Amino acid sequence: MSPLHGLTPLPLPRSRPLGADADPPGERFILPPRSESATAARLLVTHWLGRWGMPEQVRETARLLVSELVANAVLHTDSRQIICRIEASGPCLRLEVVDEGSGIPEAPSDPGADAECGRGLMLLDALAHSWGVLRPDQGGGCTVWAEIRP
């Protein structure tokens, strides 16, 4: 259940020849490091995925995962901001949450039946088609990404 490391985040915008199809829909938003940011991220993801006509299964999974990832960034890092990115490609979605923390999250573990938290990465592992963690070569922070498919 270990995440994949070293994969690239969303690509930089690329130039397209005239008449080429448009880039897939994508959005980026920045949130403050407060507990309410998990709710805000869920609402923003709901808004954009509804506008893009994403399948309900993808929308539900994305809402849950973005809430968990933002909550983890708020709880476990000393970030000044949390950046969320979403990009649709057909019925599939790539979700990223970027923080300014000092380390890579641990692999999912069993939090115990009575624990009130500790299941975020387990949910990510169970619900995402694939996921991973990116850490920049220098400085703090990391990006947790997930690909969601119907």
Coordinates of C-alpha atoms in Angstrom, one line a residue:
M1 CA 0.0 0.0 0.0
S2 CA 2.9 2.4 -0.4
P3 CA 2.3 5.5 -2.6
L4 CA 4.2 6.0 -5.8
H5 CA 7.0 8.5 -5.5
G6 CA 8.6 10.7 -8.2
L7 CA 5.7 11.1 -10.5
T8 CA 5.1 14.5 -12.0
P9 CA 2.3 16.9 -10.9
L10 CA -0.1 18.5 -13.4
P11 CA 1.9 19.5 -16.5
L12 CA 2.7 23.1 -17.3
P13 CA 0.4 24.7 -20.0
R14 CA 1.6 23.7 -23.4
S15 CA 1.3 25.6 -26.6
R16 CA -1.2 24.1 -29.1
P17 CA -1.3 24.5 -32.9
L18 CA -4.2 26.5 -34.3
G19 CA -7.3 24.4 -34.6
A20 CA -6.2 21.9 -32.0
D21 CA -8.6 20.7 -29.4
A22 CA -8.8 22.7 -26.2
D23 CA -6.9 21.6 -23.0
P24 CA -8.9 19.5 -20.6
P25 CA -10.8 21.5 -18.0
G26 CA -8.7 22.3 -14.9
E27 CA -8.9 24.6 -11.9
R28 CA -6.5 25.7 -9.1
F29 CA -7.5 27.3 -5.9
I30 CA -5.7 28.4 -2.7
L31 CA -7.1 27.9 0.8
P32 CA -5.9 29.1 4.2
P33 CA -4.7 26.5 6.7
R34 CA -8.0 26.3 8.8
S35 CA -10.3 23.4 9.5
E36 CA -13.0 25.1 7.4
S37 CA -10.8 24.8 4.3
A38 CA -11.8 21.1 4.0
T39 CA -15.4 22.1 3.5
A40 CA -14.5 24.9 1.2
A41 CA -12.4 22.6 -1.0
R42 CA -15.3 20.1 -1.1
L43 CA -17.7 22.8 -2.2
L44 CA -15.3 24.2 -4.9
V45 CA -14.7 20.7 -6.3
T46 CA -18.4 20.0 -6.3
H47 CA -19.0 23.2 -8.2
W48 CA -16.3 22.6 -10.9
L49 CA -17.0 18.9 -11.4
G50 CA -20.7 19.7 -11.8
R51 CA -19.9 22.3 -14.4
W52 CA -17.7 19.9 -16.3
G53 CA -20.4 17.1 -16.3
M54 CA -18.2 14.6 -14.4
P55 CA -19.8 11.3 -13.6
E56 CA -21.5 11.2 -10.1
Q57 CA -19.2 8.4 -8.9
V58 CA -16.1 10.5 -9.7
R59 CA -17.7 13.6 -8.1
E60 CA -18.5 11.7 -4.8
T61 CA -15.0 10.2 -4.6
A62 CA -13.3 13.6 -5.4
R63 CA -15.4 15.3 -2.7
L64 CA -14.4 12.8 0.0
L65 CA -10.7 12.7 -1.0
V66 CA -10.2 16.4 -1.3
S67 CA -11.8 16.9 2.1
E68 CA -9.4 14.3 3.6
L69 CA -6.3 15.6 1.9
V70 CA -7.0 19.2 2.8
A71 CA -7.8 18.2 6.4
N72 CA -4.5 16.3 6.6
A73 CA -2.5 19.3 5.3
V74 CA -4.2 21.6 7.9
L75 CA -3.7 19.1 10.7
H76 CA -0.2 17.8 10.0
T77 CA 1.7 20.8 8.4
D78 CA 2.5 24.3 9.3
S79 CA 1.5 25.6 5.9
R80 CA 0.6 29.2 5.3
Q81 CA -1.6 28.1 2.4
I82 CA -2.9 24.9 0.8
I83 CA -3.1 24.7 -3.0
C84 CA -5.7 22.4 -4.7
R85 CA -5.6 21.5 -8.4
I86 CA -8.1 19.5 -10.3
E87 CA -8.0 18.4 -14.0
A88 CA -10.5 16.4 -15.9
S89 CA -9.7 14.2 -18.8
G90 CA -12.9 12.6 -20.2
P91 CA -14.6 10.8 -17.2
C92 CA -11.3 10.7 -15.3
L93 CA -10.0 13.2 -12.8
R94 CA -6.6 14.2 -11.3
L95 CA -6.7 15.8 -7.9
E96 CA -3.7 17.4 -6.2
V97 CA -3.3 19.0 -2.7
V98 CA 0.0 20.9 -2.1
D99 CA 1.2 21.9 1.3
E100 CA 4.3 23.5 2.8
G101 CA 4.9 20.9 5.4
S102 CA 8.2 19.3 6.3
G103 CA 7.7 15.7 5.2
I104 CA 6.0 13.0 3.3
P105 CA 3.0 11.4 4.9
E106 CA 3.4 7.9 6.3
A107 CA 2.0 4.9 4.5
P108 CA -1.6 4.1 5.6
S109 CA -1.9 2.2 8.9
D110 CA -4.7 0.8 10.9
P111 CA -5.9 3.5 13.3
G112 CA -8.0 1.2 15.4
A113 CA -11.8 0.9 15.6
D114 CA -12.3 3.7 18.1
A115 CA -10.0 6.3 16.6
E116 CA -11.6 9.5 15.5
C117 CA -9.0 10.2 12.8
G118 CA -6.2 8.5 10.9
R119 CA -8.1 7.1 8.0
G120 CA -7.4 9.7 5.3
L121 CA -4.6 7.9 3.5
M122 CA -6.4 4.6 3.9
L123 CA -9.4 6.1 2.1
L124 CA -7.2 7.5 -0.5
D125 CA -5.6 4.1 -1.0
A126 CA -9.0 2.4 -1.2
L127 CA -10.9 4.9 -3.5
A128 CA -8.3 6.3 -5.9
H129 CA -7.3 4.5 -9.1
S130 CA -3.8 5.5 -8.3
W131 CA -2.1 8.0 -6.0
G132 CA 1.3 9.2 -4.8
V133 CA 3.3 11.8 -3.1
L134 CA 5.7 14.3 -4.7
R135 CA 8.3 16.1 -2.7
P136 CA 10.3 18.9 -4.2
D137 CA 14.1 18.4 -4.3
Q138 CA 14.7 21.4 -2.0
G139 CA 12.6 23.1 0.6
G140 CA 9.5 21.9 2.4
G141 CA 6.1 20.8 1.3
C142 CA 4.7 18.0 -0.7
T143 CA 2.0 17.2 -3.2
V144 CA -0.4 14.4 -2.6
W145 CA -2.2 13.5 -5.9
A146 CA -4.9 11.0 -6.8
E147 CA -6.4 9.8 -10.1
I148 CA -10.1 9.0 -9.9
R149 CA -11.9 7.0 -12.6
P150 CA -15.5 5.8 -12.8

